[in-house]
Amino acid sequence: MQPIEIETQLAAIAVFDGEVIRNRIRDKEDWWRQGPLEELREVRDGVAAIASIGKHGTYRLAYRVGEPTDDERELISGAIEGLGLKVETGKAFVGIGERLPGDGRGAWLTSIPGTGATFDLEPGDYSVSIHVLDWRHLDDYYDEDNEILPAAPPDFLVTIHPQAGLSFPEPLPNLLDLKHKREAKGKSSVPTGIRKRRGSGSSSSSGGGGRRRTVDGVA
C-alpha cells in the first residue's frame, strides 16, 4: 500500500478503535494533550497508541499488519515500540491526533482526506510500533522538478502485531527526535537535511534504494 499524506497542527499520530474510547466524546478536544502521553489511561492500558511527532506539518504515513520490508529497514532511524491497541468493532483508525474522539466528535470515523485512514482489523489486543524513516535527503525519491515520487517511503510506518505485552519507553520521545542528526562537513555551510538538486553534481540512480550519496557526500 502506498503511503498516505497527513497534515497535523497538533503534531501527533494516533491508532485506535473509536468505539473503545467513546467515553472521551464529551471531553475537551485536546484531552490527550493535558499531560505526558505515557500517563494517559488509554496508553497505559494499551487500548490506544498515541505518539507526539514533535512538529506540526505534512507527513507521509504508512501502516500494515506485519513487519517493515527490507528496503524500509535500511531507512529506519528509530522507533517507538510496545504501544497497545484494542479493537472491538473490526475496524481501526490510523492518522492524526486531531481525529481522536472529543468535543462531541463521535466514535464512528468518516473519511477525511489528509487526516488518516480506517482499516479492517480483527477484534482483539495488538501491539503497535511507529517507525521513523529517514529518506528526504536522498535524491532517488524525487523527480527532476524535486517533487516527491509516489513510490517514495513514508516518514512514519505504523506496524501492528498480536499483543505480546506493553513495553513502551517512558517518557515517550517525540518521533522526530529519533531521526538521524546531520552536520555539515568541514567548512561547508550547507544546511542539514537539504538535498542537492539533480544535475547539480550529486550522483543518483533510478533504482530506489536507500544507500545513496547524500548532500554531505556520506553514503
PDB file of C-alpha atoms in Angstrom, residues 26-215:
ATOM      1  CA  ARG A  26     -17.665  14.672  25.758  1.00  0.00           C
ATOM      2  CA  ASP A  27     -14.164  15.529  26.959  1.00  0.00           C
ATOM      3  CA  LYS A  28     -12.259  18.559  25.741  1.00  0.00           C
ATOM      4  CA  GLU A  29     -10.983  18.336  22.187  1.00  0.00           C
ATOM      5  CA  ASP A  30      -7.388  18.120  23.348  1.00  0.00           C
ATOM      6  CA  TRP A  31      -7.907  15.901  26.415  1.00  0.00           C
ATOM      7  CA  TRP A  32      -4.933  13.813  25.321  1.00  0.00           C
ATOM      8  CA  ARG A  33      -2.613  16.840  25.472  1.00  0.00           C
ATOM      9  CA  GLN A  34      -3.212  17.739  29.116  1.00  0.00           C
ATOM     10  CA  GLY A  35      -0.169  15.837  30.380  1.00  0.00           C
ATOM     11  CA  PRO A  36       2.536  13.363  29.358  1.00  0.00           C
ATOM     12  CA  LEU A  37       1.208  10.850  26.824  1.00  0.00           C
ATOM     13  CA  GLU A  38       2.685   7.918  28.740  1.00  0.00           C
ATOM     14  CA  GLU A  39       0.443   8.826  31.685  1.00  0.00           C
ATOM     15  CA  LEU A  40      -2.800   8.671  29.692  1.00  0.00           C
ATOM     16  CA  ARG A  41      -5.077   5.856  30.822  1.00  0.00           C
ATOM     17  CA  GLU A  42      -5.665   4.799  27.212  1.00  0.00           C
ATOM     18  CA  VAL A  43      -1.923   4.479  26.574  1.00  0.00           C
ATOM     19  CA  ARG A  44      -1.099   2.791  29.882  1.00  0.00           C
ATOM     20  CA  ASP A  45      -3.959   0.293  29.463  1.00  0.00           C
ATOM     21  CA  GLY A  46      -2.847  -0.491  25.913  1.00  0.00           C
ATOM     22  CA  VAL A  47      -6.141   0.394  24.224  1.00  0.00           C
ATOM     23  CA  ALA A  48      -4.881   3.263  22.026  1.00  0.00           C
ATOM     24  CA  ALA A  49      -1.477   4.218  20.645  1.00  0.00           C
ATOM     25  CA  ILE A  50      -0.678   7.943  20.683  1.00  0.00           C
ATOM     26  CA  ALA A  51       2.726   9.457  19.906  1.00  0.00           C
ATOM     27  CA  SER A  52       3.929  13.028  19.525  1.00  0.00           C
ATOM     28  CA  ILE A  53       5.651  13.905  16.261  1.00  0.00           C
ATOM     29  CA  GLY A  54       7.449  16.923  17.700  1.00  0.00           C
ATOM     30  CA  LYS A  55       6.480  19.399  14.983  1.00  0.00           C
ATOM     31  CA  HIS A  56       3.286  20.177  13.121  1.00  0.00           C
ATOM     32  CA  GLY A  57       3.271  19.820   9.361  1.00  0.00           C
ATOM     33  CA  THR A  58       2.605  17.479   6.444  1.00  0.00           C
ATOM     34  CA  TYR A  59       3.982  13.937   6.503  1.00  0.00           C
ATOM     35  CA  ARG A  60       3.785  10.624   4.696  1.00  0.00           C
ATOM     36  CA  LEU A  61       2.287   7.773   6.737  1.00  0.00           C
ATOM     37  CA  ALA A  62       2.052   4.049   6.024  1.00  0.00           C
ATOM     38  CA  TYR A  63       0.601   1.207   8.089  1.00  0.00           C
ATOM     39  CA  ARG A  64       0.339  -2.548   7.946  1.00  0.00           C
ATOM     40  CA  VAL A  65      -0.139  -5.679   9.987  1.00  0.00           C
ATOM     41  CA  GLY A  66       3.349  -7.151   9.847  1.00  0.00           C
ATOM     42  CA  GLU A  67       6.984  -6.119   9.721  1.00  0.00           C
ATOM     43  CA  PRO A  68       8.857  -3.411   7.784  1.00  0.00           C
ATOM     44  CA  THR A  69      10.247  -4.507   4.434  1.00  0.00           C
ATOM     45  CA  ASP A  70      13.995  -4.906   3.925  1.00  0.00           C
ATOM     46  CA  ASP A  71      14.107  -1.617   1.989  1.00  0.00           C
ATOM     47  CA  GLU A  72      12.266   0.154   4.801  1.00  0.00           C
ATOM     48  CA  ARG A  73      14.601  -1.282   7.416  1.00  0.00           C
ATOM     49  CA  GLU A  74      17.550   0.374   5.694  1.00  0.00           C
ATOM     50  CA  LEU A  75      15.889   3.758   6.211  1.00  0.00           C
ATOM     51  CA  ILE A  76      14.647   3.343   9.801  1.00  0.00           C
ATOM     52  CA  SER A  77      16.444   5.653  12.206  1.00  0.00           C
ATOM     53  CA  GLY A  78      14.402   4.823  15.306  1.00  0.00           C
ATOM     54  CA  ALA A  79      11.034   3.624  16.576  1.00  0.00           C
ATOM     55  CA  ILE A  80       8.609   3.743  19.449  1.00  0.00           C
ATOM     56  CA  GLU A  81       7.653   0.151  20.174  1.00  0.00           C
ATOM     57  CA  GLY A  82       5.407  -1.592  22.671  1.00  0.00           C
ATOM     58  CA  LEU A  83       2.341   0.650  22.436  1.00  0.00           C
ATOM     59  CA  GLY A  84      -1.061  -1.031  22.581  1.00  0.00           C
ATOM     60  CA  LEU A  85      -4.305  -1.163  20.607  1.00  0.00           C
ATOM     61  CA  LYS A  86      -7.655  -2.732  21.472  1.00  0.00           C
ATOM     62  CA  VAL A  87     -10.124  -3.416  18.653  1.00  0.00           C
ATOM     63  CA  GLU A  88     -13.788  -4.232  19.220  1.00  0.00           C
ATOM     64  CA  THR A  89     -15.552  -3.166  16.013  1.00  0.00           C
ATOM     65  CA  GLY A  90     -13.356  -4.898  13.453  1.00  0.00           C
ATOM     66  CA  LYS A  91     -12.027  -1.542  12.262  1.00  0.00           C
ATOM     67  CA  ALA A  92      -9.244   0.743  13.460  1.00  0.00           C
ATOM     68  CA  PHE A  93      -8.101   4.242  12.567  1.00  0.00           C
ATOM     69  CA  VAL A  94      -4.533   5.406  11.983  1.00  0.00           C
ATOM     70  CA  GLY A  95      -3.775   9.066  11.442  1.00  0.00           C
ATOM     71  CA  ILE A  96      -3.520  12.422  13.148  1.00  0.00           C
ATOM     72  CA  GLY A  97      -4.300  13.019  16.798  1.00  0.00           C
ATOM     73  CA  GLU A  98      -6.992  15.529  15.871  1.00  0.00           C
ATOM     74  CA  ARG A  99      -9.251  12.598  14.924  1.00  0.00           C
ATOM     75  CA  LEU A 100      -9.386  11.212  18.466  1.00  0.00           C
ATOM     76  CA  PRO A 101     -12.903  11.364  19.978  1.00  0.00           C
ATOM     77  CA  GLY A 102     -13.597  14.554  21.918  1.00  0.00           C
ATOM     78  CA  ASP A 103     -15.503  17.826  21.852  1.00  0.00           C
ATOM     79  CA  GLY A 104     -18.614  15.985  20.701  1.00  0.00           C
ATOM     80  CA  ARG A 105     -16.907  14.037  17.916  1.00  0.00           C
ATOM     81  CA  GLY A 106     -18.284  10.539  17.941  1.00  0.00           C
ATOM     82  CA  ALA A 107     -16.704   7.126  17.856  1.00  0.00           C
ATOM     83  CA  TRP A 108     -17.567   6.443  14.200  1.00  0.00           C
ATOM     84  CA  LEU A 109     -14.923   7.977  11.956  1.00  0.00           C
ATOM     85  CA  THR A 110     -15.756   9.200   8.484  1.00  0.00           C
ATOM     86  CA  SER A 111     -13.122   9.542   5.786  1.00  0.00           C
ATOM     87  CA  ILE A 112     -11.472  12.978   5.678  1.00  0.00           C
ATOM     88  CA  PRO A 113      -8.560  13.371   3.232  1.00  0.00           C
ATOM     89  CA  GLY A 114      -5.277  14.321   4.830  1.00  0.00           C
ATOM     90  CA  THR A 115      -6.161  13.022   8.292  1.00  0.00           C
ATOM     91  CA  GLY A 116      -5.582   9.274   8.092  1.00  0.00           C
ATOM     92  CA  ALA A 117      -7.425   6.083   7.207  1.00  0.00           C
ATOM     93  CA  THR A 118      -9.608   3.345   8.650  1.00  0.00           C
ATOM     94  CA  PHE A 119      -8.755  -0.293   8.011  1.00  0.00           C
ATOM     95  CA  ASP A 120     -10.146  -3.725   8.828  1.00  0.00           C
ATOM     96  CA  LEU A 121      -8.655  -5.479  11.845  1.00  0.00           C
ATOM     97  CA  GLU A 122      -9.994  -8.488  13.694  1.00  0.00           C
ATOM     98  CA  PRO A 123     -11.238  -7.733  17.234  1.00  0.00           C
ATOM     99  CA  GLY A 124      -8.533  -8.314  19.802  1.00  0.00           C
ATOM    100  CA  ASP A 125      -5.488  -6.825  21.501  1.00  0.00           C
ATOM    101  CA  TYR A 126      -2.476  -5.696  19.478  1.00  0.00           C
ATOM    102  CA  SER A 127       0.920  -4.110  19.917  1.00  0.00           C
ATOM    103  CA  VAL A 128       1.849  -1.068  17.840  1.00  0.00           C
ATOM    104  CA  SER A 129       5.255   0.173  16.687  1.00  0.00           C
ATOM    105  CA  ILE A 130       5.798   3.539  14.993  1.00  0.00           C
ATOM    106  CA  HIS A 131       8.984   3.577  12.921  1.00  0.00           C
ATOM    107  CA  VAL A 132      10.732   6.767  11.793  1.00  0.00           C
ATOM    108  CA  LEU A 133      12.212   6.574   8.291  1.00  0.00           C
ATOM    109  CA  ASP A 134      14.982   8.959   7.293  1.00  0.00           C
ATOM    110  CA  TRP A 135      14.910   9.394   3.500  1.00  0.00           C
ATOM    111  CA  ARG A 136      14.187  13.001   2.493  1.00  0.00           C
ATOM    112  CA  HIS A 137      17.876  13.760   1.875  1.00  0.00           C
ATOM    113  CA  LEU A 138      18.106  11.034  -0.808  1.00  0.00           C
ATOM    114  CA  ASP A 139      17.776  12.051  -4.484  1.00  0.00           C
ATOM    115  CA  ASP A 140      16.276   8.742  -5.584  1.00  0.00           C
ATOM    116  CA  TYR A 141      12.858   9.657  -4.197  1.00  0.00           C
ATOM    117  CA  TYR A 142      12.424  12.921  -6.140  1.00  0.00           C
ATOM    118  CA  ASP A 143      11.724  13.678  -9.792  1.00  0.00           C
ATOM    119  CA  GLU A 144      13.573  16.186 -11.955  1.00  0.00           C
ATOM    120  CA  ASP A 145      11.439  19.016 -10.515  1.00  0.00           C
ATOM    121  CA  ASN A 146      12.295  17.995  -6.948  1.00  0.00           C
ATOM    122  CA  GLU A 147       8.758  16.707  -6.373  1.00  0.00           C
ATOM    123  CA  ILE A 148       8.378  13.608  -4.202  1.00  0.00           C
ATOM    124  CA  LEU A 149       7.770  10.470  -6.247  1.00  0.00           C
ATOM    125  CA  PRO A 150       4.595   8.466  -5.489  1.00  0.00           C
ATOM    126  CA  ALA A 151       6.732   5.431  -4.593  1.00  0.00           C
ATOM    127  CA  ALA A 152       8.784   7.364  -2.015  1.00  0.00           C
ATOM    128  CA  PRO A 153       8.852   5.887   1.504  1.00  0.00           C
ATOM    129  CA  PRO A 154       6.734   7.116   4.408  1.00  0.00           C
ATOM    130  CA  ASP A 155       8.088   9.395   7.112  1.00  0.00           C
ATOM    131  CA  PHE A 156       6.337   7.184   9.674  1.00  0.00           C
ATOM    132  CA  LEU A 157       5.483   3.498   9.369  1.00  0.00           C
ATOM    133  CA  VAL A 158       2.957   2.000  11.799  1.00  0.00           C
ATOM    134  CA  THR A 159       3.225  -1.761  12.202  1.00  0.00           C
ATOM    135  CA  ILE A 160       0.690  -3.829  14.118  1.00  0.00           C
ATOM    136  CA  HIS A 161       1.139  -7.272  15.686  1.00  0.00           C
ATOM    137  CA  PRO A 162      -0.736  -9.598  18.063  1.00  0.00           C
ATOM    138  CA  GLN A 163      -0.099  -8.202  21.516  1.00  0.00           C
ATOM    139  CA  ALA A 164       2.775  -9.644  23.490  1.00  0.00           C
ATOM    140  CA  GLY A 165       2.786  -7.213  26.404  1.00  0.00           C
ATOM    141  CA  LEU A 166       3.288  -3.478  26.621  1.00  0.00           C
ATOM    142  CA  SER A 167       6.859  -2.202  26.765  1.00  0.00           C
ATOM    143  CA  PHE A 168       6.865   1.401  25.545  1.00  0.00           C
ATOM    144  CA  PRO A 169       9.607   3.770  26.744  1.00  0.00           C
ATOM    145  CA  GLU A 170       8.962   6.324  29.464  1.00  0.00           C
ATOM    146  CA  PRO A 171       8.941   9.171  28.853  1.00  0.00           C
ATOM    147  CA  LEU A 172       7.698   8.730  25.296  1.00  0.00           C
ATOM    148  CA  PRO A 173      10.058  10.566  22.920  1.00  0.00           C
ATOM    149  CA  ASN A 174       8.973  12.784  20.057  1.00  0.00           C
ATOM    150  CA  LEU A 175       9.177  10.840  16.813  1.00  0.00           C
ATOM    151  CA  LEU A 176      11.296  13.459  15.080  1.00  0.00           C
ATOM    152  CA  ASP A 177      13.847  13.243  17.883  1.00  0.00           C
ATOM    153  CA  LEU A 178      14.559   9.716  16.630  1.00  0.00           C
ATOM    154  CA  LYS A 179      15.759  10.914  13.241  1.00  0.00           C
ATOM    155  CA  HIS A 180      19.451  10.932  12.408  1.00  0.00           C
ATOM    156  CA  LYS A 181      21.137  14.253  13.125  1.00  0.00           C
ATOM    157  CA  ARG A 182      23.272  15.511  10.255  1.00  0.00           C
ATOM    158  CA  GLU A 183      26.027  18.065  10.425  1.00  0.00           C
ATOM    159  CA  ALA A 184      27.750  19.969   7.636  1.00  0.00           C
ATOM    160  CA  LYS A 185      31.194  18.521   6.970  1.00  0.00           C
ATOM    161  CA  GLY A 186      34.424  20.540   7.193  1.00  0.00           C
ATOM    162  CA  LYS A 187      33.876  24.182   6.386  1.00  0.00           C
ATOM    163  CA  SER A 188      30.705  23.580   4.442  1.00  0.00           C
ATOM    164  CA  SER A 189      27.728  25.738   5.368  1.00  0.00           C
ATOM    165  CA  VAL A 190      25.140  23.507   3.690  1.00  0.00           C
ATOM    166  CA  PRO A 191      22.056  23.252   5.980  1.00  0.00           C
ATOM    167  CA  THR A 192      21.371  19.792   7.343  1.00  0.00           C
ATOM    168  CA  GLY A 193      18.660  17.780   5.642  1.00  0.00           C
ATOM    169  CA  ILE A 194      18.828  19.720   2.344  1.00  0.00           C
ATOM    170  CA  ARG A 195      19.416  17.766  -0.855  1.00  0.00           C
ATOM    171  CA  LYS A 196      21.335  18.816  -3.917  1.00  0.00           C
ATOM    172  CA  ARG A 197      19.109  19.229  -6.935  1.00  0.00           C
ATOM    173  CA  ARG A 198      19.507  16.665  -9.684  1.00  0.00           C
ATOM    174  CA  GLY A 199      22.048  17.797 -12.204  1.00  0.00           C
ATOM    175  CA  SER A 200      23.981  19.847  -9.624  1.00  0.00           C
ATOM    176  CA  GLY A 201      26.778  17.311  -9.350  1.00  0.00           C
ATOM    177  CA  SER A 202      25.247  14.766  -6.963  1.00  0.00           C
ATOM    178  CA  SER A 203      25.162  11.156  -8.055  1.00  0.00           C
ATOM    179  CA  SER A 204      21.892   9.233  -8.148  1.00  0.00           C
ATOM    180  CA  SER A 205      20.249   6.296  -9.829  1.00  0.00           C
ATOM    181  CA  SER A 206      16.690   5.212 -10.526  1.00  0.00           C
ATOM    182  CA  GLY A 207      16.886   2.025  -8.500  1.00  0.00           C
ATOM    183  CA  GLY A 208      15.006   3.440  -5.491  1.00  0.00           C
ATOM    184  CA  GLY A 209      17.479   2.019  -2.967  1.00  0.00           C
ATOM    185  CA  GLY A 210      18.248   3.764   0.293  1.00  0.00           C
ATOM    186  CA  ARG A 211      22.066   3.637   0.127  1.00  0.00           C
ATOM    187  CA  ARG A 212      22.808   6.701  -1.968  1.00  0.00           C
ATOM    188  CA  ARG A 213      25.144   9.662  -1.803  1.00  0.00           C
ATOM    189  CA  THR A 214      23.744  12.409   0.404  1.00  0.00           C
ATOM    190  CA  VAL A 215      24.292  16.146   0.417  1.00  0.00           C
TER     191      VAL A 215
END
